[in-house]
Amino acid sequence: MKIDADQCRAALTLIRRTMEEHCPPGVLPSEEMVNGLYGPELIHEAEAIAAGIVATIDQLQLPVMKPPSPSIK
């Protein structure tokens, strides 16, 4: 099954808009920055979105804290 480039662009745009609305600021570079950082192709937009998802997960995860060591008295 082959998907049209316009359909891919529309899907990536929907994902980008959703991330801009719900993810922490700064995890997804602007579309202009994506062109400079990754490149102008659709795959580059997808790479930026994937990196933004990973960055969001990293920011939202709570740090794992070890329980205190038992004190020996």
CSV table of N, CA and C in Angstrom, one decimal:
chain,number,residue,atom,x,y,z
A,1,MET,N,0.8,-1.2,0.0
A,1,MET,CA,0.0,0.0,0.0
A,1,MET,C,0.9,1.2,0.0
A,2,LYS,N,0.7,2.1,-1.0
A,2,LYS,CA,1.5,3.3,-1.1
A,2,LYS,C,0.6,4.5,-0.6
A,3,ILE,N,1.2,5.3,0.2
A,3,ILE,CA,0.5,6.5,0.7
A,3,ILE,C,1.0,7.7,-0.1
A,4,ASP,N,0.1,8.6,-0.5
A,4,ASP,CA,0.4,9.8,-1.2
A,4,ASP,C,1.2,10.8,-0.3
A,5,ALA,N,2.2,11.5,-0.8
A,5,ALA,CA,3.0,12.5,-0.1
A,5,ALA,C,2.1,13.5,0.6
A,6,ASP,N,1.0,13.9,0.0
A,6,ASP,CA,0.1,14.9,0.5
A,6,ASP,C,-0.6,14.4,1.8
A,7,GLN,N,-0.9,13.1,1.8
A,7,GLN,CA,-1.5,12.5,2.9
A,7,GLN,C,-0.5,12.4,4.1
A,8,CYS,N,0.7,12.1,3.7
A,8,CYS,CA,1.8,12.0,4.8
A,8,CYS,C,2.0,13.4,5.4
A,9,ARG,N,2.0,14.4,4.5
A,9,ARG,CA,2.2,15.8,5.0
A,9,ARG,C,1.1,16.2,5.9
A,10,ALA,N,-0.1,15.8,5.6
A,10,ALA,CA,-1.3,16.1,6.4
A,10,ALA,C,-1.3,15.4,7.7
A,11,ALA,N,-0.8,14.1,7.7
A,11,ALA,CA,-0.7,13.4,9.0
A,11,ALA,C,0.3,14.0,9.9
A,12,LEU,N,1.5,14.3,9.3
A,12,LEU,CA,2.6,14.9,10.1
A,12,LEU,C,2.1,16.3,10.7
A,13,THR,N,1.4,17.0,9.9
A,13,THR,CA,0.9,18.3,10.4
A,13,THR,C,-0.1,18.1,11.6
A,14,LEU,N,-0.9,17.1,11.5
A,14,LEU,CA,-1.8,16.8,12.6
A,14,LEU,C,-1.1,16.4,13.9
A,15,ILE,N,0.0,15.6,13.7
A,15,ILE,CA,0.8,15.2,14.8
A,15,ILE,C,1.5,16.4,15.4
A,16,ARG,N,2.1,17.2,14.5
A,16,ARG,CA,2.8,18.4,15.0
A,16,ARG,C,1.9,19.3,15.8
A,17,ARG,N,0.7,19.6,15.3
A,17,ARG,CA,-0.3,20.5,16.0
A,17,ARG,C,-0.7,19.9,17.3
A,18,THR,N,-0.9,18.6,17.4
A,18,THR,CA,-1.2,18.0,18.7
A,18,THR,C,-0.1,18.1,19.7
A,19,MET,N,1.1,17.9,19.2
A,19,MET,CA,2.3,18.0,20.1
A,19,MET,C,2.5,19.4,20.6
A,20,GLU,N,2.3,20.4,19.7
A,20,GLU,CA,2.4,21.8,20.1
A,20,GLU,C,1.4,22.1,21.1
A,21,GLU,N,0.3,21.5,21.1
A,21,GLU,CA,-0.8,21.8,22.0
A,21,GLU,C,-0.6,21.1,23.4
A,22,HIS,N,-0.1,19.9,23.4
A,22,HIS,CA,-0.1,19.1,24.6
A,22,HIS,C,1.3,18.8,25.2
A,23,CYS,N,2.3,19.0,24.5
A,23,CYS,CA,3.7,18.6,25.0
A,23,CYS,C,4.3,19.8,25.6
A,24,PRO,N,5.4,19.6,26.4
A,24,PRO,CA,6.1,20.7,27.0
A,24,PRO,C,6.7,21.6,25.9
A,25,PRO,N,6.8,22.9,26.2
A,25,PRO,CA,7.4,23.8,25.2
A,25,PRO,C,8.8,23.5,24.9
A,26,GLY,N,9.2,23.6,23.7
A,26,GLY,CA,10.6,23.4,23.3
A,26,GLY,C,11.0,22.0,22.9
A,27,VAL,N,10.1,21.0,23.0
A,27,VAL,CA,10.5,19.7,22.7
A,27,VAL,C,10.5,19.4,21.2
A,28,LEU,N,9.7,20.3,20.5
A,28,LEU,CA,9.6,20.1,19.0
A,28,LEU,C,10.0,21.5,18.4
A,29,PRO,N,11.1,21.4,17.6
A,29,PRO,CA,11.5,22.7,16.9
A,29,PRO,C,10.5,23.1,15.9
A,30,SER,N,10.5,24.4,15.6
A,30,SER,CA,9.5,24.9,14.6
A,30,SER,C,9.8,24.3,13.2
A,31,GLU,N,8.8,24.4,12.4
A,31,GLU,CA,9.0,23.8,11.0
A,31,GLU,C,10.2,24.4,10.3
A,32,GLU,N,10.5,25.7,10.5
A,32,GLU,CA,11.6,26.3,9.8
A,32,GLU,C,12.9,25.7,10.4
A,33,MET,N,12.9,25.5,11.7
A,33,MET,CA,14.1,25.0,12.4
A,33,MET,C,14.4,23.5,11.9
A,34,VAL,N,13.3,22.8,11.7
A,34,VAL,CA,13.4,21.4,11.3
A,34,VAL,C,14.2,21.3,9.9
A,35,ASN,N,13.8,22.3,9.0
A,35,ASN,CA,14.5,22.3,7.7
A,35,ASN,C,16.0,22.6,7.9
A,36,GLY,N,16.4,23.4,8.8
A,36,GLY,CA,17.8,23.7,9.1
A,36,GLY,C,18.5,22.6,9.8
A,37,LEU,N,17.8,22.0,10.8
A,37,LEU,CA,18.5,21.0,11.7
A,37,LEU,C,18.5,19.6,11.0
A,38,TYR,N,17.4,19.2,10.4
A,38,TYR,CA,17.2,17.9,9.9
A,38,TYR,C,17.2,17.8,8.3
A,39,GLY,N,16.5,18.7,7.7
A,39,GLY,CA,16.4,18.7,6.3
A,39,GLY,C,14.9,19.0,5.9
A,40,PRO,N,14.7,19.2,4.6
A,40,PRO,CA,13.4,19.7,4.1
A,40,PRO,C,12.4,18.6,3.8
A,41,GLU,N,12.8,17.3,3.8
A,41,GLU,CA,11.9,16.2,3.4
A,41,GLU,C,10.9,15.8,4.5
A,42,LEU,N,9.9,15.1,4.1
A,42,LEU,CA,8.9,14.6,5.1
A,42,LEU,C,9.6,13.7,6.1
A,43,ILE,N,10.5,12.9,5.7
A,43,ILE,CA,11.2,12.0,6.7
A,43,ILE,C,11.9,12.9,7.8
A,44,HIS,N,12.4,14.0,7.4
A,44,HIS,CA,13.0,14.9,8.4
A,44,HIS,C,12.0,15.5,9.4
A,45,GLU,N,10.8,15.8,9.0
A,45,GLU,CA,9.8,16.2,9.9
A,45,GLU,C,9.4,15.1,10.8
A,46,ALA,N,9.3,13.9,10.3
A,46,ALA,CA,9.0,12.7,11.1
A,46,ALA,C,10.1,12.4,12.1
A,47,GLU,N,11.4,12.6,11.7
A,47,GLU,CA,12.5,12.5,12.7
A,47,GLU,C,12.4,13.5,13.8
A,48,ALA,N,12.1,14.7,13.5
A,48,ALA,CA,11.9,15.8,14.5
A,48,ALA,C,10.8,15.4,15.4
A,49,ILE,N,9.7,15.0,14.9
A,49,ILE,CA,8.5,14.6,15.7
A,49,ILE,C,8.9,13.4,16.7
A,50,ALA,N,9.6,12.4,16.1
A,50,ALA,CA,10.0,11.3,17.0
A,50,ALA,C,11.0,11.8,18.1
A,51,ALA,N,11.9,12.7,17.8
A,51,ALA,CA,12.8,13.2,18.8
A,51,ALA,C,12.0,14.0,19.8
A,52,GLY,N,11.0,14.7,19.4
A,52,GLY,CA,10.1,15.5,20.3
A,52,GLY,C,9.3,14.6,21.2
A,53,ILE,N,8.9,13.4,20.7
A,53,ILE,CA,8.2,12.5,21.6
A,53,ILE,C,9.1,11.9,22.6
A,54,VAL,N,10.3,11.6,22.3
A,54,VAL,CA,11.3,11.0,23.2
A,54,VAL,C,11.6,12.1,24.3
A,55,ALA,N,11.8,13.3,23.8
A,55,ALA,CA,12.1,14.4,24.8
A,55,ALA,C,10.9,14.7,25.7
A,56,THR,N,9.7,14.5,25.2
A,56,THR,CA,8.5,14.7,26.1
A,56,THR,C,8.5,13.6,27.2
A,57,ILE,N,8.7,12.4,26.8
A,57,ILE,CA,8.8,11.3,27.7
A,57,ILE,C,9.8,11.5,28.8
A,58,ASP,N,11.0,11.9,28.3
A,58,ASP,CA,12.1,12.2,29.2
A,58,ASP,C,11.7,13.2,30.3
A,59,GLN,N,11.1,14.3,29.8
A,59,GLN,CA,10.7,15.4,30.7
A,59,GLN,C,9.6,15.0,31.7
A,60,LEU,N,8.7,14.1,31.2
A,60,LEU,CA,7.5,13.8,32.1
A,60,LEU,C,7.8,12.6,33.0
A,61,GLN,N,8.8,11.9,32.8
A,61,GLN,CA,9.1,10.8,33.7
A,61,GLN,C,9.6,11.3,35.1
A,62,LEU,N,9.0,10.7,36.1
A,62,LEU,CA,9.5,11.0,37.4
A,62,LEU,C,10.8,10.4,37.7
A,63,PRO,N,11.7,11.1,38.4
A,63,PRO,CA,13.0,10.4,38.7
A,63,PRO,C,12.7,9.2,39.7
A,64,VAL,N,13.4,8.2,39.4
A,64,VAL,CA,13.3,7.0,40.2
A,64,VAL,C,14.2,7.2,41.4
A,65,MET,N,13.6,7.1,42.6
A,65,MET,CA,14.3,7.4,43.8
A,65,MET,C,14.5,6.0,44.5
A,66,LYS,N,15.8,5.8,45.0
A,66,LYS,CA,16.0,4.6,45.7
A,66,LYS,C,15.6,4.8,47.2
A,67,PRO,N,15.1,3.8,47.8
A,67,PRO,CA,14.7,3.9,49.2
A,67,PRO,C,16.0,4.2,50.0
A,68,PRO,N,15.8,4.8,51.1
A,68,PRO,CA,17.0,5.1,52.0
A,68,PRO,C,17.6,3.8,52.5
A,69,SER,N,18.9,3.8,52.6
A,69,SER,CA,19.6,2.6,53.1
A,69,SER,C,19.2,2.4,54.6
A,70,PRO,N,19.1,1.2,55.0
A,70,PRO,CA,18.8,1.0,56.4
A,70,PRO,C,20.0,1.4,57.2
A,71,SER,N,19.8,2.1,58.3
A,71,SER,CA,20.9,2.5,59.1
A,71,SER,C,21.2,1.4,60.1
A,72,ILE,N,22.5,1.2,60.2
A,72,ILE,CA,22.9,0.1,61.2
A,72,ILE,C,23.3,0.8,62.5
A,73,LYS,N,22.7,0.4,63.5
A,73,LYS,CA,23.0,1.0,64.8
A,73,LYS,C,23.4,0.0,65.8
